[in-house]
Amino acid sequence: MFDFLTHDMLAVIWFFLWCVIWGVYFIADSFSLGAGLLTPFIATDKVQRTQIQSSVGPFWGGNEVWLILAAGGTFAAFPLVFSKMFTFLYIPMLLLLIGLIARGISIEYLHKDENPQIQKILMLGWFAGSLLISLVLGVAFANFFKGLEIASRGVYEGTLLGLFSPYALLGGVLFVLMSVTSGALWINVKTEGAIAAKAGNLAKKSTLIVLVLALVYLAYSFVGIEGFTINYSATPALYLLPVLAVVGAVLAVFFAKKDRGFPAFCSNLLTLLFVVESGLASIYPYMLKSSISPEYGINIFEAASSHMTLSVMLGGALVFVPIVIIYQLWAYTLFKEKIKETEQVEY
């Protein structure tokens, strides 16, 4: 299968797919993360909490499939990278896992118990899980773009505190705020009544903050991160990625001010997608870039699996990824109605 493709060609194809899958995950899961971050602050009673939970309940599990695809694709296509990531970033990965578990339990059980104390605990669990996921991923990917302290022979010399550089913290805050904005706009689009109005008003402010932070983050990336512009200089067409990120942020501000929730939501997703892809485009051909010296990084060619493994996986991806997309489109179509104040969606 795919014998006409060399091992290096398959490695490049899988790196491209890896970038796409991560980008899709970030935009797909952003609104459920944002809803979890916002619920304790904008939902004033059980009715509004149920509205928010019902607006994301049918979708969050399907959206997380993209995270599974990203992690599974890394494990199978680039096993060396997978092993090094869990070695270098053990504690952040553990925090991410805790966040995923807390978020999943909280969303599913939030509306299943009438005890106010249990509901409060689950609401806080949803918030904490969403914060951990968005913050850890934002900080982690900023570190991937900046480079980890990988020395000769793949020895990691970094520390946990070293992961929280100003650039990484800026990336974490930006990803959290983009998720908050996505959640606010989703709630505005998918619900009716007071909660929709509150979410819409919040989005008018958060879209502006995201625009400013995205500009600062991208400027920092291009000016302050060593080696970030190498691929851009070699392929100027890549500059379209950060340009589209800024355009998306500007459009999100414009549409939010005009109370056009859905276009604003889509524009914010474009910002999130192209901020991620702008960073991923900068690290090629490395998957784990070294901040000490480029030759110490782990590139896609040395990290890739065998030709047979990459070929079989590519065939599987061409079959099953479209199935996942079709299923998710069907789910969004099935639960397309707005959530009213007196309504709870069964799924």
mmCIF file of C-alpha atoms in Angstrom:
data_model
loop_
_atom_site.group_PDB
_atom_site.id
_atom_site.type_symbol
_atom_site.label_atom_id
_atom_site.label_comp_id
_atom_site.label_asym_id
_atom_site.label_seq_id
_atom_site.Cartn_x
_atom_site.Cartn_y
_atom_site.Cartn_z
ATOM 1 C CA MET A 1 0.000 0.000 0.000
ATOM 2 C CA PHE A 2 1.355 3.407 -1.030
ATOM 3 C CA ASP A 3 4.578 1.785 -2.252
ATOM 4 C CA PHE A 4 5.011 4.704 -4.660
ATOM 5 C CA LEU A 5 5.643 6.962 -1.664
ATOM 6 C CA THR A 6 9.030 6.956 0.023
ATOM 7 C CA HIS A 7 9.427 6.825 3.791
ATOM 8 C CA ASP A 8 10.356 10.511 3.930
ATOM 9 C CA MET A 9 7.323 11.456 1.822
ATOM 10 C CA LEU A 10 5.045 9.516 4.168
ATOM 11 C CA ALA A 11 6.671 11.224 7.162
ATOM 12 C CA VAL A 12 5.942 14.639 5.630
ATOM 13 C CA ILE A 13 2.335 13.641 4.855
ATOM 14 C CA TRP A 14 1.829 12.465 8.419
ATOM 15 C CA PHE A 15 3.339 15.632 9.827
ATOM 16 C CA PHE A 16 0.848 17.610 7.747
ATOM 17 C CA LEU A 17 -2.021 15.399 8.958
ATOM 18 C CA TRP A 18 -0.767 15.741 12.525
ATOM 19 C CA CYS A 19 -0.889 19.539 12.226
ATOM 20 C CA VAL A 20 -4.385 19.455 10.726
ATOM 21 C CA ILE A 21 -5.757 17.079 13.373
ATOM 22 C CA TRP A 22 -4.414 19.198 16.221
ATOM 23 C CA GLY A 23 -5.856 22.320 14.628
ATOM 24 C CA VAL A 24 -9.270 20.684 14.242
ATOM 25 C CA TYR A 25 -9.194 19.522 17.860
ATOM 26 C CA PHE A 26 -8.446 23.007 19.148
ATOM 27 C CA ILE A 27 -11.347 24.586 17.294
ATOM 28 C CA ALA A 28 -13.764 21.685 17.900
ATOM 29 C CA ASP A 29 -13.260 21.507 21.659
ATOM 30 C CA SER A 30 -12.851 25.218 22.290
ATOM 31 C CA PHE A 31 -16.523 26.034 22.861
ATOM 32 C CA SER A 32 -17.109 23.241 25.406
ATOM 33 C CA LEU A 33 -13.953 24.310 27.246
ATOM 34 C CA GLY A 34 -15.133 27.909 27.138
ATOM 35 C CA ALA A 35 -18.597 26.957 28.379
ATOM 36 C CA GLY A 36 -17.015 25.217 31.352
ATOM 37 C CA LEU A 37 -14.862 28.242 32.100
ATOM 38 C CA LEU A 38 -17.868 30.577 31.986
ATOM 39 C CA THR A 39 -20.606 28.578 33.729
ATOM 40 C CA PRO A 40 -19.684 29.470 37.347
ATOM 41 C CA PHE A 41 -19.642 33.173 36.478
ATOM 42 C CA ILE A 42 -22.604 33.741 34.167
ATOM 43 C CA ALA A 43 -25.099 31.021 35.146
ATOM 44 C CA THR A 44 -27.087 32.363 38.101
ATOM 45 C CA ASP A 45 -29.416 29.397 38.637
ATOM 46 C CA LYS A 46 -30.000 25.746 37.747
ATOM 47 C CA VAL A 47 -32.026 26.650 34.652
ATOM 48 C CA GLN A 48 -29.140 28.589 33.120
ATOM 49 C CA ARG A 49 -26.596 25.935 34.108
ATOM 50 C CA THR A 50 -28.768 23.328 32.406
ATOM 51 C CA GLN A 51 -29.049 25.482 29.290
ATOM 52 C CA ILE A 52 -25.272 25.737 29.020
ATOM 53 C CA GLN A 53 -24.749 22.047 29.754
ATOM 54 C CA SER A 54 -27.379 21.045 27.202
ATOM 55 C CA SER A 55 -25.788 23.270 24.569
ATOM 56 C CA VAL A 56 -22.499 21.364 24.704
ATOM 57 C CA GLY A 57 -23.572 17.960 26.038
ATOM 58 C CA PRO A 58 -24.292 16.282 22.685
ATOM 59 C CA PHE A 59 -21.024 17.460 21.142
ATOM 60 C CA TRP A 60 -18.128 17.463 23.599
ATOM 61 C CA GLY A 61 -17.490 13.701 23.441
ATOM 62 C CA GLY A 62 -17.397 13.663 19.656
ATOM 63 C CA ASN A 63 -15.110 16.679 19.611
ATOM 64 C CA GLU A 64 -12.686 14.896 21.919
ATOM 65 C CA VAL A 65 -12.288 12.183 19.273
ATOM 66 C CA TRP A 66 -9.916 14.604 17.547
ATOM 67 C CA LEU A 67 -7.718 14.659 20.653
ATOM 68 C CA ILE A 68 -7.664 10.863 20.602
ATOM 69 C CA LEU A 69 -6.758 10.940 16.917
ATOM 70 C CA ALA A 70 -3.966 13.437 17.595
ATOM 71 C CA ALA A 71 -2.537 11.419 20.483
ATOM 72 C CA GLY A 72 -3.003 8.093 18.699
ATOM 73 C CA GLY A 73 -1.505 9.452 15.499
ATOM 74 C CA THR A 74 1.531 10.697 17.407
ATOM 75 C CA PHE A 75 1.954 7.310 19.102
ATOM 76 C CA ALA A 76 1.706 5.301 15.888
ATOM 77 C CA ALA A 77 3.298 7.626 13.330
ATOM 78 C CA PHE A 78 5.964 9.232 15.521
ATOM 79 C CA PRO A 79 6.535 6.883 18.495
ATOM 80 C CA LEU A 80 9.834 8.507 19.460
ATOM 81 C CA VAL A 81 8.110 11.878 19.817
ATOM 82 C CA PHE A 82 5.289 10.319 21.838
ATOM 83 C CA SER A 83 7.708 8.694 24.282
ATOM 84 C CA LYS A 84 9.827 11.833 24.626
ATOM 85 C CA MET A 85 6.775 14.043 25.194
ATOM 86 C CA PHE A 86 5.583 11.912 28.097
ATOM 87 C CA THR A 87 9.123 11.784 29.479
ATOM 88 C CA PHE A 88 9.906 15.490 29.173
ATOM 89 C CA LEU A 89 6.405 16.738 30.032
ATOM 90 C CA TYR A 90 5.225 14.088 32.478
ATOM 91 C CA ILE A 91 3.604 16.442 34.990
ATOM 92 C CA PRO A 92 1.848 18.638 32.373
ATOM 93 C CA MET A 93 0.525 15.504 30.651
ATOM 94 C CA LEU A 94 -0.721 14.208 34.024
ATOM 95 C CA LEU A 95 -2.478 17.529 34.667
ATOM 96 C CA LEU A 96 -4.032 17.331 31.212
ATOM 97 C CA LEU A 97 -5.349 13.841 31.945
ATOM 98 C CA ILE A 98 -6.800 14.999 35.268
ATOM 99 C CA GLY A 99 -8.492 17.901 33.503
ATOM 100 C CA LEU A 100 -9.996 15.616 30.861
ATOM 101 C CA ILE A 101 -11.401 13.265 33.503
ATOM 102 C CA ALA A 102 -12.789 16.096 35.661
ATOM 103 C CA ARG A 103 -14.374 17.827 32.675
ATOM 104 C CA GLY A 104 -16.000 14.626 31.363
ATOM 105 C CA ILE A 105 -17.491 13.568 34.694
ATOM 106 C CA SER A 106 -18.770 17.063 35.444
ATOM 107 C CA ILE A 107 -20.502 17.623 32.089
ATOM 108 C CA GLU A 108 -22.252 14.252 32.140
ATOM 109 C CA TYR A 109 -23.489 14.375 35.738
ATOM 110 C CA LEU A 110 -24.170 18.089 36.212
ATOM 111 C CA HIS A 111 -27.895 17.809 35.476
ATOM 112 C CA LYS A 112 -28.450 14.332 36.924
ATOM 113 C CA ASP A 113 -28.574 15.214 40.640
ATOM 114 C CA GLU A 114 -30.787 17.805 42.323
ATOM 115 C CA ASN A 115 -28.518 18.257 45.356
ATOM 116 C CA PRO A 116 -27.249 21.872 45.201
ATOM 117 C CA GLN A 117 -23.928 20.965 46.812
ATOM 118 C CA ILE A 118 -23.240 18.202 44.281
ATOM 119 C CA GLN A 119 -24.196 20.531 41.438
ATOM 120 C CA LYS A 120 -21.789 23.157 42.795
ATOM 121 C CA ILE A 121 -18.969 20.616 43.027
ATOM 122 C CA LEU A 122 -19.611 19.391 39.476
ATOM 123 C CA MET A 123 -19.804 22.942 38.142
ATOM 124 C CA LEU A 124 -16.448 23.739 39.755
ATOM 125 C CA GLY A 125 -15.076 20.443 38.397
ATOM 126 C CA TRP A 126 -16.146 21.481 34.897
ATOM 127 C CA PHE A 127 -14.452 24.850 35.381
ATOM 128 C CA ALA A 128 -11.223 23.383 36.812
ATOM 129 C CA GLY A 129 -11.033 20.665 34.156
ATOM 130 C CA SER A 130 -11.597 23.145 31.338
ATOM 131 C CA LEU A 131 -9.008 25.519 32.765
ATOM 132 C CA LEU A 132 -6.412 22.748 33.091
ATOM 133 C CA ILE A 133 -6.984 21.495 29.547
ATOM 134 C CA SER A 134 -6.859 24.874 27.823
ATOM 135 C CA LEU A 135 -3.995 26.253 29.939
ATOM 136 C CA VAL A 136 -1.809 23.123 29.741
ATOM 137 C CA LEU A 137 -2.275 22.800 25.984
ATOM 138 C CA GLY A 138 -1.647 26.506 25.439
ATOM 139 C CA VAL A 139 1.549 26.455 27.497
ATOM 140 C CA ALA A 140 2.674 23.134 25.963
ATOM 141 C CA PHE A 141 2.266 24.234 22.356
ATOM 142 C CA ALA A 142 3.943 27.572 23.062
ATOM 143 C CA ASN A 143 6.895 25.566 24.365
ATOM 144 C CA PHE A 144 6.859 23.395 21.235
ATOM 145 C CA PHE A 145 7.037 26.558 19.123
ATOM 146 C CA LYS A 146 9.751 28.097 21.315
ATOM 147 C CA GLY A 147 11.705 24.869 21.743
ATOM 148 C CA LEU A 148 12.353 22.592 24.706
ATOM 149 C CA GLU A 149 15.712 22.380 26.467
ATOM 150 C CA ILE A 150 16.830 19.247 24.642
ATOM 151 C CA ALA A 151 20.579 18.673 24.711
ATOM 152 C CA SER A 152 22.855 16.220 22.915
ATOM 153 C CA ARG A 153 21.565 12.639 22.533
ATOM 154 C CA GLY A 154 18.032 13.707 23.406
ATOM 155 C CA VAL A 155 18.761 14.514 27.042
ATOM 156 C CA TYR A 156 16.165 16.890 28.500
ATOM 157 C CA GLU A 157 17.714 19.590 30.692
ATOM 158 C CA GLY A 158 14.587 21.619 31.354
ATOM 159 C CA THR A 159 12.632 21.987 34.591
ATOM 160 C CA LEU A 160 8.935 22.311 35.351
ATOM 161 C CA LEU A 161 9.296 26.005 36.165
ATOM 162 C CA GLY A 162 11.289 26.504 32.982
ATOM 163 C CA LEU A 163 8.184 25.628 30.963
ATOM 164 C CA PHE A 164 6.459 28.773 32.262
ATOM 165 C CA SER A 165 8.451 31.379 30.358
ATOM 166 C CA PRO A 166 6.735 34.699 29.526
ATOM 167 C CA TYR A 167 6.086 33.436 25.991
ATOM 168 C CA ALA A 168 4.576 30.173 27.240
ATOM 169 C CA LEU A 169 2.401 31.972 29.793
ATOM 170 C CA LEU A 170 1.214 34.366 27.103
ATOM 171 C CA GLY A 171 0.330 31.380 24.928
ATOM 172 C CA GLY A 172 -1.542 29.733 27.797
ATOM 173 C CA VAL A 173 -3.528 32.875 28.593
ATOM 174 C CA LEU A 174 -4.318 33.418 24.909
ATOM 175 C CA PHE A 175 -5.608 29.862 24.486
ATOM 176 C CA VAL A 176 -7.751 30.180 27.621
ATOM 177 C CA LEU A 177 -9.250 33.480 26.429
ATOM 178 C CA MET A 178 -9.880 32.171 22.914
ATOM 179 C CA SER A 179 -11.731 29.235 24.503
ATOM 180 C CA VAL A 180 -13.708 31.637 26.713
ATOM 181 C CA THR A 181 -14.658 33.677 23.643
ATOM 182 C CA SER A 182 -15.625 30.558 21.720
ATOM 183 C CA GLY A 183 -17.744 29.388 24.652
ATOM 184 C CA ALA A 184 -19.454 32.764 25.063
ATOM 185 C CA LEU A 185 -20.347 32.962 21.383
ATOM 186 C CA TRP A 186 -21.531 29.347 21.322
ATOM 187 C CA ILE A 187 -23.810 29.967 24.321
ATOM 188 C CA ASN A 188 -25.093 33.101 22.617
ATOM 189 C CA VAL A 189 -25.865 31.160 19.432
ATOM 190 C CA LYS A 190 -27.256 27.975 21.010
ATOM 191 C CA THR A 191 -29.405 29.313 23.861
ATOM 192 C CA GLU A 192 -32.270 31.719 24.374
ATOM 193 C CA GLY A 193 -33.142 34.136 27.146
ATOM 194 C CA ALA A 194 -31.001 35.944 29.708
ATOM 195 C CA ILE A 195 -28.026 33.585 29.493
ATOM 196 C CA ALA A 196 -27.700 34.160 25.734
ATOM 197 C CA ALA A 197 -27.726 37.931 26.242
ATOM 198 C CA LYS A 198 -25.100 37.761 28.989
ATOM 199 C CA ALA A 199 -22.856 35.571 26.877
ATOM 200 C CA GLY A 200 -23.219 37.896 23.893
ATOM 201 C CA ASN A 201 -22.286 40.957 25.947
ATOM 202 C CA LEU A 202 -19.275 39.138 27.364
ATOM 203 C CA ALA A 203 -18.134 38.143 23.871
ATOM 204 C CA LYS A 204 -18.096 41.798 22.776
ATOM 205 C CA LYS A 205 -15.355 42.402 25.342
ATOM 206 C CA SER A 206 -13.478 39.115 25.059
ATOM 207 C CA THR A 207 -13.136 39.286 21.265
ATOM 208 C CA LEU A 208 -11.340 42.614 21.624
ATOM 209 C CA ILE A 209 -8.996 41.193 24.272
ATOM 210 C CA VAL A 210 -8.274 38.174 22.046
ATOM 211 C CA LEU A 211 -7.434 40.487 19.140
ATOM 212 C CA VAL A 212 -4.905 42.414 21.235
ATOM 213 C CA LEU A 213 -3.349 39.288 22.763
ATOM 214 C CA ALA A 214 -3.189 37.490 19.404
ATOM 215 C CA LEU A 215 -1.310 40.451 17.913
ATOM 216 C CA VAL A 216 1.119 40.504 20.849
ATOM 217 C CA TYR A 217 1.600 36.726 20.748
ATOM 218 C CA LEU A 218 2.232 36.599 17.012
ATOM 219 C CA ALA A 219 4.583 39.585 17.178
ATOM 220 C CA TYR A 220 6.477 37.929 20.044
ATOM 221 C CA SER A 221 6.678 34.700 18.015
ATOM 222 C CA PHE A 222 8.162 36.350 14.937
ATOM 223 C CA VAL A 223 10.449 38.801 16.728
ATOM 224 C CA GLY A 224 11.357 37.149 20.016
ATOM 225 C CA ILE A 225 11.536 33.402 19.271
ATOM 226 C CA GLU A 226 14.805 32.252 17.732
ATOM 227 C CA GLY A 227 14.393 30.356 14.471
ATOM 228 C CA PHE A 228 10.644 30.991 14.226
ATOM 229 C CA THR A 229 10.891 32.777 10.869
ATOM 230 C CA ILE A 230 13.213 30.313 9.082
ATOM 231 C CA ASN A 231 10.422 28.430 7.309
ATOM 232 C CA TYR A 232 8.584 31.674 6.611
ATOM 233 C CA SER A 233 11.635 33.129 4.904
ATOM 234 C CA ALA A 234 12.017 29.983 2.811
ATOM 235 C CA THR A 235 8.292 29.855 1.946
ATOM 236 C CA PRO A 236 6.745 33.353 2.104
ATOM 237 C CA ALA A 237 3.270 31.940 1.396
ATOM 238 C CA LEU A 238 3.253 30.754 5.017
ATOM 239 C CA TYR A 239 2.807 34.368 6.116
ATOM 240 C CA LEU A 240 -0.809 33.912 5.061
ATOM 241 C CA LEU A 241 -1.363 31.856 8.257
ATOM 242 C CA PRO A 242 -0.750 34.655 10.803
ATOM 243 C CA VAL A 243 -2.488 37.143 8.510
ATOM 244 C CA LEU A 244 -5.610 34.967 8.499
ATOM 245 C CA ALA A 245 -5.375 34.653 12.291
ATOM 246 C CA VAL A 246 -5.453 38.440 12.653
ATOM 247 C CA VAL A 247 -8.215 38.804 10.062
ATOM 248 C CA GLY A 248 -10.291 36.266 11.988
ATOM 249 C CA ALA A 249 -9.784 38.170 15.233
ATOM 250 C CA VAL A 250 -10.780 41.475 13.616
ATOM 251 C CA LEU A 251 -13.889 39.912 12.085
ATOM 252 C CA ALA A 252 -14.816 38.370 15.442
ATOM 253 C CA VAL A 253 -14.738 41.820 17.049
ATOM 254 C CA PHE A 254 -16.781 43.301 14.206
ATOM 255 C CA PHE A 255 -19.481 40.611 14.180
ATOM 256 C CA ALA A 256 -19.714 40.462 17.991
ATOM 257 C CA LYS A 257 -20.338 44.229 18.106
ATOM 258 C CA LYS A 258 -23.099 43.769 15.518
ATOM 259 C CA ASP A 259 -24.702 40.969 17.610
ATOM 260 C CA ARG A 260 -24.079 38.451 14.841
ATOM 261 C CA GLY A 261 -23.147 35.526 17.021
ATOM 262 C CA PHE A 262 -22.575 32.769 14.486
ATOM 263 C CA PRO A 263 -20.218 34.702 12.143
ATOM 264 C CA ALA A 264 -18.349 35.949 15.225
ATOM 265 C CA PHE A 265 -18.076 32.370 16.503
ATOM 266 C CA CYS A 266 -16.686 31.121 13.180
ATOM 267 C CA SER A 267 -14.247 34.044 12.992
ATOM 268 C CA ASN A 268 -12.919 33.286 16.469
ATOM 269 C CA LEU A 269 -12.425 29.646 15.469
ATOM 270 C CA LEU A 270 -10.412 30.815 12.457
ATOM 271 C CA THR A 271 -8.199 32.861 14.767
ATOM 272 C CA LEU A 272 -7.615 29.872 17.014
ATOM 273 C CA LEU A 273 -6.914 27.561 14.075
ATOM 274 C CA PHE A 274 -4.422 29.838 12.337
ATOM 275 C CA VAL A 275 -2.606 30.825 15.533
ATOM 276 C CA VAL A 276 -1.952 27.114 16.107
ATOM 277 C CA GLU A 277 -0.992 26.442 12.502
ATOM 278 C CA SER A 278 1.295 29.507 12.425
ATOM 279 C CA GLY A 279 3.311 27.968 15.219
ATOM 280 C CA LEU A 280 3.306 24.448 13.801
ATOM 281 C CA ALA A 281 4.496 25.757 10.429
ATOM 282 C CA SER A 282 7.540 27.230 12.144
ATOM 283 C CA ILE A 283 8.876 24.006 13.670
ATOM 284 C CA TYR A 284 9.098 21.831 10.517
ATOM 285 C CA PRO A 285 10.980 19.525 10.066
ATOM 286 C CA TYR A 286 11.146 19.163 13.841
ATOM 287 C CA MET A 287 8.358 17.921 16.068
ATOM 288 C CA LEU A 288 10.280 18.553 19.270
ATOM 289 C CA LYS A 289 12.412 21.618 18.633
ATOM 290 C CA SER A 290 15.493 22.241 20.792
ATOM 291 C CA SER A 291 16.041 25.694 22.260
ATOM 292 C CA ILE A 292 19.690 24.806 22.938
ATOM 293 C CA SER A 293 20.747 23.922 19.393
ATOM 294 C CA PRO A 294 18.677 22.979 16.322
ATOM 295 C CA GLU A 295 20.554 19.721 15.689
ATOM 296 C CA TYR A 296 19.497 18.420 19.116
ATOM 297 C CA GLY A 297 15.823 18.553 18.174
ATOM 298 C CA ILE A 298 13.840 15.495 17.098
ATOM 299 C CA ASN A 299 12.795 15.747 13.456
ATOM 300 C CA ILE A 300 9.992 13.925 11.715
ATOM 301 C CA PHE A 301 12.279 11.677 9.672
ATOM 302 C CA GLU A 302 14.126 10.130 12.613
ATOM 303 C CA ALA A 303 10.941 9.966 14.703
ATOM 304 C CA ALA A 304 8.690 8.365 12.070
ATOM 305 C CA SER A 305 7.567 4.743 12.163
ATOM 306 C CA SER A 306 8.352 2.223 9.454
ATOM 307 C CA HIS A 307 7.165 2.612 5.874
ATOM 308 C CA MET A 308 4.576 -0.155 6.386
ATOM 309 C CA THR A 309 3.168 1.413 9.553
ATOM 310 C CA LEU A 310 2.850 4.848 7.976
ATOM 311 C CA SER A 311 1.243 3.350 4.860
ATOM 312 C CA VAL A 312 -1.341 1.301 6.769
ATOM 313 C CA MET A 313 -2.174 4.248 8.996
ATOM 314 C CA LEU A 314 -2.584 6.553 6.011
ATOM 315 C CA GLY A 315 -5.026 4.100 4.455
ATOM 316 C CA GLY A 316 -6.943 3.917 7.735
ATOM 317 C CA ALA A 317 -6.998 7.693 8.061
ATOM 318 C CA LEU A 318 -8.398 8.091 4.536
ATOM 319 C CA VAL A 319 -11.256 5.759 5.502
ATOM 320 C CA PHE A 320 -12.077 6.636 9.095
ATOM 321 C CA VAL A 321 -11.441 10.392 9.281
ATOM 322 C CA PRO A 322 -14.228 11.110 6.742
ATOM 323 C CA ILE A 323 -16.522 8.858 8.811
ATOM 324 C CA VAL A 324 -15.757 10.912 11.918
ATOM 325 C CA ILE A 325 -16.449 14.140 10.016
ATOM 326 C CA ILE A 326 -19.756 12.817 8.625
ATOM 327 C CA TYR A 327 -20.853 11.633 12.083
ATOM 328 C CA GLN A 328 -20.059 14.985 13.666
ATOM 329 C CA LEU A 329 -21.859 16.927 10.953
ATOM 330 C CA TRP A 330 -24.879 14.677 11.507
ATOM 331 C CA ALA A 331 -24.736 15.330 15.277
ATOM 332 C CA TYR A 332 -24.575 19.102 14.799
ATOM 333 C CA THR A 333 -27.526 18.882 12.402
ATOM 334 C CA LEU A 334 -29.559 16.701 14.781
ATOM 335 C CA PHE A 335 -29.083 19.089 17.729
ATOM 336 C CA LYS A 336 -29.251 22.342 15.807
ATOM 337 C CA GLU A 337 -32.153 23.926 17.720
ATOM 338 C CA LYS A 338 -31.606 26.611 20.346
ATOM 339 C CA ILE A 339 -31.880 25.575 24.008
ATOM 340 C CA LYS A 340 -34.802 27.353 25.652
ATOM 341 C CA GLU A 341 -35.004 28.286 29.330
ATOM 342 C CA THR A 342 -37.513 25.523 30.038
ATOM 343 C CA GLU A 343 -35.804 22.877 27.941
ATOM 344 C CA GLN A 344 -33.288 20.116 28.657
ATOM 345 C CA VAL A 345 -31.823 18.164 25.770
ATOM 346 C CA GLU A 346 -31.720 14.373 26.040
ATOM 347 C CA TYR A 347 -28.803 12.775 24.232
#
